Amino acid sequence: MTAEPAEAISPRPRAARGERPQFLAAPECEPLLAMVVALAAEVHRLEDRHERLLAALAEAGIALGPELRAGPGGAPRATALVGRVFRVLDEIAERALRGGDPAYAEIVDQLGRPERE
Amino acid sequence: MPVAAQGASAIRPAAPPAAVQRRLHAAAPEVHPEEQALLDFAVAFKGFLRGPMRAAVLARAEAQAAAGAELETMVPAELVYRWWSAALRAQQEFYVDVTAAIVDRQLEALASTARAIASAPGPGSLVLDPRVKVPSYQAAVDIHCVPGSYFLERIPDDVGPGARSELGSLAFTMGQGGALNEDKGVVAARFVKAHAPDLAVRRILDLGCTIGMSTLAWCDAFPDAEVHAIDVAAPCLRYGHARARALGRAVHFRQADAEAVPFPDGSFDVVTSHILLHETSRAALPRILAECFRLLAPGGFMIHVEVPIRVRDRAAAFLAGWDARNNNEPFWGHLAGLDLAGLCAAAGFPRASVVETVVPSAHGKPGGWLVLAARRPA
């Protein structure tokens, strides 16, 4: 008797109902941002695996140099990675708080002027 | 300095892989360390977006409000708002997908485990009723941008949406809701004890319980009471029942609609809900409140715990409404504009007994919770 093949489970839906809001001027940028987020997460996953490997080596009695010793735990490392990858967003935030800087443009302008008689 | 090999043949994991997989309880999905890393990333990214970017968006909204601008038009034109929102939406979709994938790879095992737990002797019970219709305001919306919402059933006895909901809730709240995300239930039970110390709490009903995360706090707060919980989502109830048993709590779960609860008048001493009201509709809300009144015994206490929707400051209110506009919470904004005390009075509660206030979280969640409470006359 041949076993019945197991019925395949239907794939889960990937898009929530309702129109997806668009925030950036170029709508094409939003899927790209989603890809960057996913890739950054994959970097963290690999970094985490690397750290666990180092920890296993140390536990097995392998003497590691200080540059190879396991670093901080998963959550703090994720926070540090996010801070580095998305640094430019903090820059955008800082500029938004600072507003325009006309004094800076004035200084640049003055630098190129000839000395007054 | 290079690695100095010392007994390389001894390199092996200290424990077999199964032992390092994490799970919250016997019915919960296993989470591999690499999956946990993805969840850690999701939480870290959310924390990042609550930092200087959010502060800058709030500052710009305050500046626009001070200038008398129309916030719904002017703030979204700001570069910092656009990037913050795009990143928030991407973060939401990312953690939903990661949690769904974790559940997906063990979908049949989770259903099997829940089935085994449910069929073995244990506390509490589960009654499913396929005749219960999902209300249109739930059926038409994928709340929190979760594709399939709470109702997706792809295999017999599916518990997937319930299991995903537990993982997702913990990631969404960033651990600020307690280890089992029980914060709202803890807050509600404490409120009842403080405001109705004379009430003998023998039977409790939790409306729209999902998987019973808040329900279990009622078991702990009133260990001698009989705790019931209803929801329209069968996959969540199956998971919630197995979860409650795995955690040693007795809850009687039943598939039912909060607008027409299949219990006789005066059945309960406490009727409660936890962030249910903002996921209903303007038409359903009065019917739910009327059911609360009907279901309470004389002297009984109604308490609903909600997100703190009453934000008076224009700029802060604009930010607080982000989820309503962009994270599939369509009724949230409407709820904020309602006279909830008036609706309670219309449902039969004496207006003098109605309390609407904000209380602190039991686990340090910023902003606390809005409590809407009322008492049926003795």
Coordinates of C-alpha atoms in Angstrom, one line a residue:
Chain A
M1 CA 0.0 0.0 0.0
T2 CA 1.3 3.4 -1.0
A3 CA 1.1 6.1 1.6
E4 CA -1.0 9.1 0.6
P5 CA 1.2 12.1 0.1
A6 CA 0.7 14.6 2.8
E7 CA -1.5 17.5 1.8
A8 CA 0.5 20.6 1.3
I9 CA -0.2 23.5 3.6
S10 CA -1.3 26.6 1.7
P11 CA 1.3 29.3 1.9
R12 CA 0.6 32.1 4.4
P13 CA -0.5 35.4 3.0
R14 CA 2.2 38.0 2.9
A15 CA 0.3 41.3 2.5
A16 CA -2.1 42.7 5.1
R17 CA -5.4 43.9 3.8
G18 CA -5.8 47.6 3.2
E19 CA -3.7 49.9 1.2
R20 CA -0.2 50.2 2.4
P21 CA 0.7 53.7 3.3
Q22 CA 3.5 55.4 1.4
F23 CA 5.7 57.8 3.3
L24 CA 8.7 58.5 1.1
A25 CA 8.5 60.6 -2.0
A26 CA 9.6 57.8 -4.2
P27 CA 7.4 54.8 -3.5
E28 CA 10.0 52.4 -4.8
C29 CA 12.2 53.3 -1.8
E30 CA 9.9 51.6 0.7
P31 CA 10.5 48.0 -0.4
L32 CA 14.2 48.8 -0.6
L33 CA 14.0 50.0 3.0
A34 CA 12.3 46.7 4.0
M35 CA 15.1 44.8 2.3
V36 CA 17.8 46.9 4.2
V37 CA 16.0 46.1 7.5
A38 CA 15.9 42.4 6.7
L39 CA 19.5 42.4 5.6
A40 CA 20.6 44.2 8.8
A41 CA 18.7 41.6 10.8
E42 CA 20.5 38.9 8.9
V43 CA 23.9 40.5 9.8
H44 CA 22.9 40.5 13.4
R45 CA 21.9 36.8 13.1
L46 CA 25.3 35.9 11.7
E47 CA 27.1 38.0 14.3
D48 CA 25.1 36.2 17.0
R49 CA 26.1 32.9 15.5
H50 CA 29.7 34.0 15.5
E51 CA 29.5 35.0 19.1
R52 CA 28.0 31.7 20.1
L53 CA 30.7 29.9 18.3
L54 CA 33.4 31.9 20.1
A55 CA 31.7 31.2 23.4
A56 CA 31.6 27.4 22.6
L57 CA 35.3 27.5 21.7
A58 CA 36.1 29.2 25.0
E59 CA 34.0 26.7 26.9
A60 CA 35.8 23.9 25.2
G61 CA 39.0 25.3 26.5
I62 CA 40.3 26.9 23.4
A63 CA 42.3 29.9 24.4
L64 CA 41.2 32.9 22.4
G65 CA 43.0 36.2 22.0
P66 CA 41.3 39.2 23.5
E67 CA 40.2 40.3 20.0
L68 CA 38.3 37.1 19.6
R69 CA 36.6 36.8 22.9
A70 CA 32.8 36.8 22.9
G71 CA 31.4 40.3 23.2
P72 CA 28.2 41.6 24.9
G73 CA 25.0 39.6 24.8
G74 CA 22.4 39.4 22.0
A75 CA 20.1 42.4 22.8
P76 CA 22.9 45.0 23.5
R77 CA 24.7 43.8 20.3
A78 CA 21.5 44.2 18.3
T79 CA 21.1 47.7 19.7
A80 CA 24.6 48.6 18.7
L81 CA 24.2 47.2 15.2
V82 CA 21.0 49.1 14.6
G83 CA 22.6 52.3 15.8
R84 CA 25.4 51.9 13.3
V85 CA 23.3 50.8 10.3
F86 CA 20.6 53.4 10.7
R87 CA 22.9 56.2 12.0
V88 CA 21.8 58.4 9.1
L89 CA 18.2 58.4 10.5
D90 CA 19.5 59.9 13.7
E91 CA 21.3 62.5 11.6
I92 CA 18.0 63.4 9.9
A93 CA 16.4 63.7 13.3
E94 CA 19.2 66.0 14.5
R95 CA 18.9 68.2 11.5
A96 CA 15.1 68.4 11.9
L97 CA 15.6 69.6 15.5
R98 CA 18.3 72.0 14.5
G99 CA 16.4 73.6 11.7
G100 CA 18.1 75.7 9.0
D101 CA 21.5 77.1 9.7
P102 CA 21.9 80.5 7.8
A103 CA 24.9 81.5 9.9
Y104 CA 26.9 78.7 8.4
A105 CA 26.1 79.7 4.8
E106 CA 27.1 83.2 5.7
I107 CA 30.4 82.1 7.0
V108 CA 31.1 80.1 3.8
D109 CA 30.1 83.1 1.7
Q110 CA 32.5 85.3 3.6
L111 CA 35.4 83.0 3.2
G112 CA 35.5 83.6 -0.5
R113 CA 35.2 87.4 -0.4
P114 CA 38.2 89.6 -1.0
E115 CA 39.5 91.6 2.0
R116 CA 37.9 94.9 2.3
E117 CA 40.0 98.0 1.6
Chain B
M1 CA 46.9 36.9 18.4
P2 CA 45.9 33.7 16.7
V3 CA 43.7 31.1 18.3
A4 CA 45.8 28.6 20.3
A5 CA 44.3 25.2 19.6
Q6 CA 43.9 23.2 22.8
G7 CA 42.1 19.9 22.3
A8 CA 40.2 20.9 19.3
S9 CA 38.6 17.4 19.2
A10 CA 36.7 18.3 22.3
I11 CA 34.8 21.1 20.6
R12 CA 31.1 20.3 20.7
P13 CA 28.0 22.0 22.0
A14 CA 27.5 21.7 25.7
A15 CA 24.0 20.4 25.1
P16 CA 22.1 19.0 22.2
P17 CA 20.4 21.6 19.9
A18 CA 16.9 20.8 21.2
A19 CA 17.9 21.8 24.7
V20 CA 19.1 25.3 23.6
Q21 CA 15.8 26.1 21.9
R22 CA 13.7 28.4 23.9
R23 CA 10.0 28.2 24.5
L24 CA 7.8 30.1 26.9
H25 CA 5.8 27.1 27.9
A26 CA 4.9 23.6 26.7
A27 CA 2.4 24.8 24.1
A28 CA 4.6 27.6 22.8
P29 CA 6.6 27.6 19.6
E30 CA 10.3 26.7 20.0
V31 CA 12.5 29.6 19.2
H32 CA 16.0 28.7 17.9
P33 CA 18.9 30.9 18.9
E34 CA 19.1 32.3 15.3
E35 CA 15.4 33.1 15.4
Q36 CA 15.8 34.7 18.7
A37 CA 18.5 36.9 17.2
L38 CA 16.1 38.1 14.6
L39 CA 13.6 38.9 17.3
D40 CA 16.3 40.7 19.3
F41 CA 17.0 42.8 16.2
A42 CA 13.3 43.6 15.8
V43 CA 13.0 44.8 19.4
A44 CA 16.3 46.8 19.1
F45 CA 15.1 48.5 15.9
K46 CA 11.8 49.4 17.5
G47 CA 13.7 50.9 20.5
F48 CA 15.9 52.9 18.1
L49 CA 12.7 54.3 16.5
R50 CA 11.4 55.4 19.9
G51 CA 14.6 57.4 20.5
P52 CA 15.8 60.6 18.9
M53 CA 13.8 60.2 15.8
R54 CA 10.5 60.1 17.6
A55 CA 11.6 63.0 19.8
A56 CA 12.4 65.0 16.6
V57 CA 9.0 64.1 15.0
L58 CA 7.2 65.2 18.2
A59 CA 9.2 68.4 18.3
R60 CA 8.3 69.2 14.7
A61 CA 4.7 68.4 15.4
E62 CA 4.7 70.7 18.4
A63 CA 6.3 73.4 16.3
Q64 CA 3.6 73.0 13.6
A65 CA 0.9 73.0 16.2
A66 CA 2.3 76.2 17.8
A67 CA 2.2 77.8 14.3
G68 CA -1.5 76.8 14.0
A69 CA -0.8 74.4 11.1
E70 CA -3.0 71.4 10.1
L71 CA -0.9 68.6 11.6
E72 CA -2.4 65.9 9.3
T73 CA -1.1 67.8 6.3
M74 CA 2.0 69.5 7.5
V75 CA 3.8 66.9 9.6
P76 CA 3.7 64.2 7.0
A77 CA 5.5 66.7 4.7
E78 CA 8.5 66.7 7.0
L79 CA 11.5 64.6 6.0
V80 CA 12.0 63.2 9.5
Y81 CA 8.4 62.1 9.8
R82 CA 8.5 60.4 6.4
W83 CA 11.6 58.4 7.2
W84 CA 10.5 57.6 10.8
S85 CA 7.1 56.4 9.5
A86 CA 8.6 54.4 6.7
A87 CA 11.0 52.7 9.1
L88 CA 8.2 52.1 11.7
R89 CA 6.1 50.4 9.0
A90 CA 9.0 48.3 7.8
Q91 CA 9.8 47.3 11.4
Q92 CA 6.1 46.3 12.0
E93 CA 6.1 44.2 8.8
F94 CA 9.5 42.6 9.7
Y95 CA 8.6 41.4 13.2
V96 CA 5.2 40.1 12.0
D97 CA 7.0 38.1 9.2
V98 CA 9.7 36.7 11.6
T99 CA 7.2 35.6 14.1
A100 CA 4.9 34.1 11.4
A101 CA 7.9 32.2 10.0
I102 CA 8.8 30.8 13.4
V103 CA 5.3 29.5 13.8
D104 CA 5.0 28.3 10.2
R105 CA 7.9 25.8 10.4
Q106 CA 6.3 24.0 13.4
L107 CA 2.6 24.7 12.5
E108 CA 1.5 21.0 12.6
A109 CA 3.6 20.2 15.7
L110 CA 2.0 23.2 17.5
A111 CA -1.5 22.0 16.6
S112 CA -0.6 18.5 17.7
T113 CA 0.8 19.7 21.0
A114 CA -2.3 21.8 21.7
R115 CA -4.5 18.8 20.8
A116 CA -2.7 16.6 23.2
I117 CA -2.8 19.1 26.0
A118 CA -6.5 19.7 25.4
S119 CA -7.4 16.0 25.3
A120 CA -5.5 15.2 28.5
P121 CA -7.1 15.9 31.9
G122 CA -6.3 19.4 33.0
P123 CA -7.7 22.6 34.4
G124 CA -10.2 24.8 32.5
S125 CA -12.1 23.9 29.4
L126 CA -12.6 24.9 25.7
V127 CA -15.9 25.2 23.8
L128 CA -15.7 26.0 20.2
D129 CA -18.8 27.0 18.2
P130 CA -18.4 27.1 14.4
R131 CA -21.7 28.9 14.2
V132 CA -20.1 32.1 15.7
K133 CA -19.6 34.6 12.9
V134 CA -16.6 36.9 12.9
P135 CA -17.9 40.4 13.1
S136 CA -17.4 42.4 9.9
Y137 CA -15.2 45.0 11.6
Q138 CA -12.8 42.1 12.5
A139 CA -13.2 40.0 9.3
A140 CA -12.5 43.0 7.0
V141 CA -9.3 44.2 8.7
D142 CA -5.9 42.6 9.3
I143 CA -5.4 44.2 12.7
H144 CA -1.7 45.2 13.3
C145 CA -1.0 44.5 9.7
V146 CA -0.9 40.7 10.4
P147 CA -1.9 39.0 7.2
G148 CA -4.8 36.7 8.0
S149 CA -5.3 38.4 11.4
Y150 CA -6.5 36.1 14.2
F151 CA -8.6 33.9 12.1
L152 CA -6.3 32.2 9.5
E153 CA -6.8 28.4 9.5
R154 CA -4.7 26.4 7.2
I155 CA -4.6 23.0 8.9
P156 CA -7.1 21.1 11.1
D157 CA -7.1 22.5 14.7
D158 CA -4.8 25.3 13.6
V159 CA -3.3 27.3 16.5
G160 CA -0.9 29.3 14.3
P161 CA -2.5 32.8 14.7
G162 CA -2.6 32.3 18.5
A163 CA 1.1 31.2 18.7
R164 CA 2.2 34.1 16.4
S165 CA 0.2 36.5 18.5
E166 CA 2.1 35.5 21.6
L167 CA 5.5 35.9 20.0
G168 CA 4.4 39.1 18.3
S169 CA 3.0 40.7 21.4
L170 CA 6.2 40.1 23.3
A171 CA 8.2 41.7 20.5
F172 CA 5.7 44.6 20.0
T173 CA 5.6 45.5 23.7
M174 CA 9.4 45.1 24.0
G175 CA 9.0 43.1 27.2
Q176 CA 7.2 46.0 28.9
G177 CA 4.0 44.0 29.4
G178 CA 5.6 41.4 31.7
A179 CA 7.2 38.0 30.9
L180 CA 3.8 36.6 29.7
N181 CA 2.5 40.0 28.5
E182 CA 0.0 39.9 31.4
D183 CA 0.3 43.6 32.4
K184 CA -3.2 44.7 31.4
G185 CA -4.8 41.9 33.4
V186 CA -2.6 42.7 36.5
V187 CA -3.6 46.4 36.2
A188 CA -7.3 45.6 35.9
A189 CA -7.5 43.1 38.7
R190 CA -5.6 45.6 41.0
F191 CA -8.1 48.3 40.1
V192 CA -11.1 46.1 41.0
K193 CA -9.5 45.2 44.4
A194 CA -8.9 48.8 45.1
H195 CA -12.3 50.2 43.9
A196 CA -14.6 47.4 45.0
P197 CA -13.0 45.9 48.1
D198 CA -16.4 44.7 49.2
L199 CA -17.1 42.7 46.1
A200 CA -17.0 38.9 46.4
V201 CA -15.4 37.9 43.1
R202 CA -16.6 34.4 42.3
R203 CA -17.0 34.5 38.5
I204 CA -15.0 36.6 36.0
L205 CA -15.6 37.0 32.3
D206 CA -12.9 38.3 29.9
L207 CA -14.3 39.6 26.6
G208 CA -12.2 39.3 23.4
C209 CA -9.5 37.4 25.3
T210 CA -7.4 36.4 22.2
I211 CA -5.0 33.9 23.7
G212 CA -5.7 34.9 27.3
M213 CA -2.5 36.8 28.1
S214 CA -4.4 39.2 30.4
T215 CA -6.9 36.5 31.5
L216 CA -4.2 34.5 33.4
A217 CA -3.5 37.5 35.6
W218 CA -7.1 37.3 36.9
C219 CA -6.5 33.7 37.8
D220 CA -3.6 34.8 39.9
A221 CA -5.3 37.8 41.5
F222 CA -8.5 35.9 42.4
P223 CA -7.4 32.2 42.8
D224 CA -10.8 31.1 44.2
A225 CA -12.8 32.6 41.3
E226 CA -14.0 30.8 38.2
V227 CA -12.5 32.5 35.2
H228 CA -14.2 32.5 31.8
A229 CA -12.9 34.0 28.6
I230 CA -14.5 34.4 25.1
D231 CA -13.3 35.4 21.7
V232 CA -14.5 34.9 18.1
A233 CA -11.1 33.5 16.9
A234 CA -11.0 29.7 17.2
P235 CA -7.2 29.4 16.5
C236 CA -6.5 31.8 19.3
L237 CA -8.8 30.0 21.7
R238 CA -7.3 26.6 20.9
Y239 CA -3.8 28.0 21.6
G240 CA -5.0 30.0 24.7
H241 CA -6.5 26.9 26.2
A242 CA -3.4 24.8 25.7
R243 CA -1.3 27.8 26.9
A244 CA -3.3 28.2 30.1
R245 CA -3.0 24.5 30.9
A246 CA 0.7 24.5 30.2
L247 CA 1.0 27.4 32.6
G248 CA -1.2 25.7 35.2
R249 CA -4.1 28.1 35.1
A250 CA -7.8 27.2 35.0
V251 CA -9.7 29.2 32.4
H252 CA -12.9 28.3 30.6
F253 CA -12.5 29.4 27.0
R254 CA -15.5 29.7 24.8
Q255 CA -15.9 30.8 21.2
A256 CA -18.4 33.7 21.3
D257 CA -19.1 37.2 20.2
A258 CA -18.9 40.0 22.9
E259 CA -22.0 41.5 21.3
A260 CA -24.1 38.4 22.1
V261 CA -22.6 36.4 24.9
P262 CA -24.1 33.0 25.5
F263 CA -24.4 33.3 29.3
P264 CA -27.5 34.1 31.3
D265 CA -28.2 37.5 32.9
G266 CA -26.3 38.2 36.1
S267 CA -23.7 35.4 35.5
F268 CA -20.6 37.3 36.6
D269 CA -19.2 39.4 39.3
V270 CA -16.6 41.0 37.1
V271 CA -16.8 41.5 33.3
T272 CA -13.5 42.8 31.8
S273 CA -11.7 43.3 28.5
H274 CA -8.1 44.3 27.6
I275 CA -7.6 46.5 24.6
L276 CA -10.8 45.2 23.0
L277 CA -12.8 48.4 22.7
H278 CA -10.5 50.0 20.1
E279 CA -10.7 46.9 17.9
T280 CA -14.5 47.0 17.7
S281 CA -16.7 49.5 15.9
R282 CA -18.9 52.5 16.7
A283 CA -22.0 50.3 16.2
A284 CA -20.7 47.4 18.2
L285 CA -19.5 49.3 21.2
P286 CA -22.9 50.1 22.7
R287 CA -24.0 46.5 22.3
I288 CA -20.9 45.3 24.0
L289 CA -21.4 47.7 27.0
A290 CA -25.1 46.6 27.2
E291 CA -23.9 43.0 27.3
C292 CA -21.5 43.8 30.2
F293 CA -24.4 45.3 32.1
R294 CA -26.7 42.3 31.4
L295 CA -24.1 39.8 32.4
L296 CA -23.2 41.4 35.7
A297 CA -24.8 40.2 38.9
P298 CA -26.1 43.0 41.2
G299 CA -23.1 44.9 42.5
G300 CA -20.9 43.5 39.8
F301 CA -18.0 45.5 38.3
M302 CA -17.2 46.2 34.7
I303 CA -13.6 47.2 33.8
H304 CA -12.1 47.7 30.3
V305 CA -8.4 48.4 30.0
E306 CA -7.5 50.4 26.9
V307 CA -4.6 52.2 25.3
P308 CA -4.4 55.8 26.7
I309 CA -6.4 57.4 23.9
R310 CA -7.3 60.6 25.7
V311 CA -4.3 62.7 24.6
R312 CA -5.1 66.5 24.9
D313 CA -1.9 67.9 23.5
R314 CA -2.4 68.2 19.7
A315 CA 1.1 67.1 18.7
A316 CA 1.2 64.2 21.1
A317 CA -2.3 63.1 19.9
F318 CA -1.1 63.2 16.4
L319 CA 1.8 60.9 17.2
A320 CA -0.5 58.6 19.3
G321 CA -2.7 58.2 16.3
W322 CA 0.1 56.8 14.1
D323 CA -1.0 53.2 14.6
A324 CA -4.6 54.1 13.8
R325 CA -3.6 55.6 10.6
N326 CA -0.7 53.3 9.5
N327 CA -0.9 50.0 11.5
N328 CA -4.4 48.8 10.7
E329 CA -6.1 50.1 13.9
P330 CA -9.1 51.7 12.1
F331 CA -11.3 52.3 15.2
W332 CA -8.7 53.6 17.5
G333 CA -9.1 57.2 16.4
H334 CA -12.9 57.1 16.5
L335 CA -12.8 55.7 20.1
A336 CA -10.7 58.6 21.3
G337 CA -13.5 61.0 20.3
L338 CA -16.4 59.2 22.1
D339 CA -18.1 60.0 25.4
L340 CA -17.4 56.6 26.9
A341 CA -19.0 57.5 30.2
G342 CA -22.2 58.5 28.3
L343 CA -22.2 55.1 26.5
C344 CA -21.8 53.3 29.8
A345 CA -24.8 55.2 31.2
A346 CA -26.8 54.4 28.1
A347 CA -26.0 50.7 28.7
G348 CA -27.6 50.9 32.1
F349 CA -24.8 51.8 34.5
P350 CA -25.4 54.7 36.9
R351 CA -23.4 57.6 35.6
A352 CA -22.0 58.3 39.1
S353 CA -20.4 54.8 39.1
V354 CA -18.5 55.3 35.8
V355 CA -14.8 56.0 36.2
E356 CA -12.5 56.9 33.3
T357 CA -8.9 57.3 34.3
V358 CA -5.3 56.5 33.4
V359 CA -3.4 54.2 35.6
P360 CA 0.3 53.2 35.6
S361 CA 1.4 50.0 34.0
A362 CA 2.5 47.2 36.5
H363 CA 5.6 46.6 34.4
G364 CA 6.8 50.2 33.5
K365 CA 5.1 50.6 30.2
P366 CA 5.3 54.4 29.4
G367 CA 2.0 56.2 29.4
G368 CA 0.1 53.6 31.4
W369 CA -3.4 52.4 30.6
L370 CA -6.8 54.0 30.3
V371 CA -9.3 52.3 32.5
L372 CA -13.1 52.5 31.9
A373 CA -15.0 51.1 34.8
A374 CA -18.5 51.1 36.1
R375 CA -20.6 49.2 38.7
R376 CA -24.0 47.7 38.5
P377 CA -26.2 48.7 41.5
A378 CA -26.5 46.1 44.2

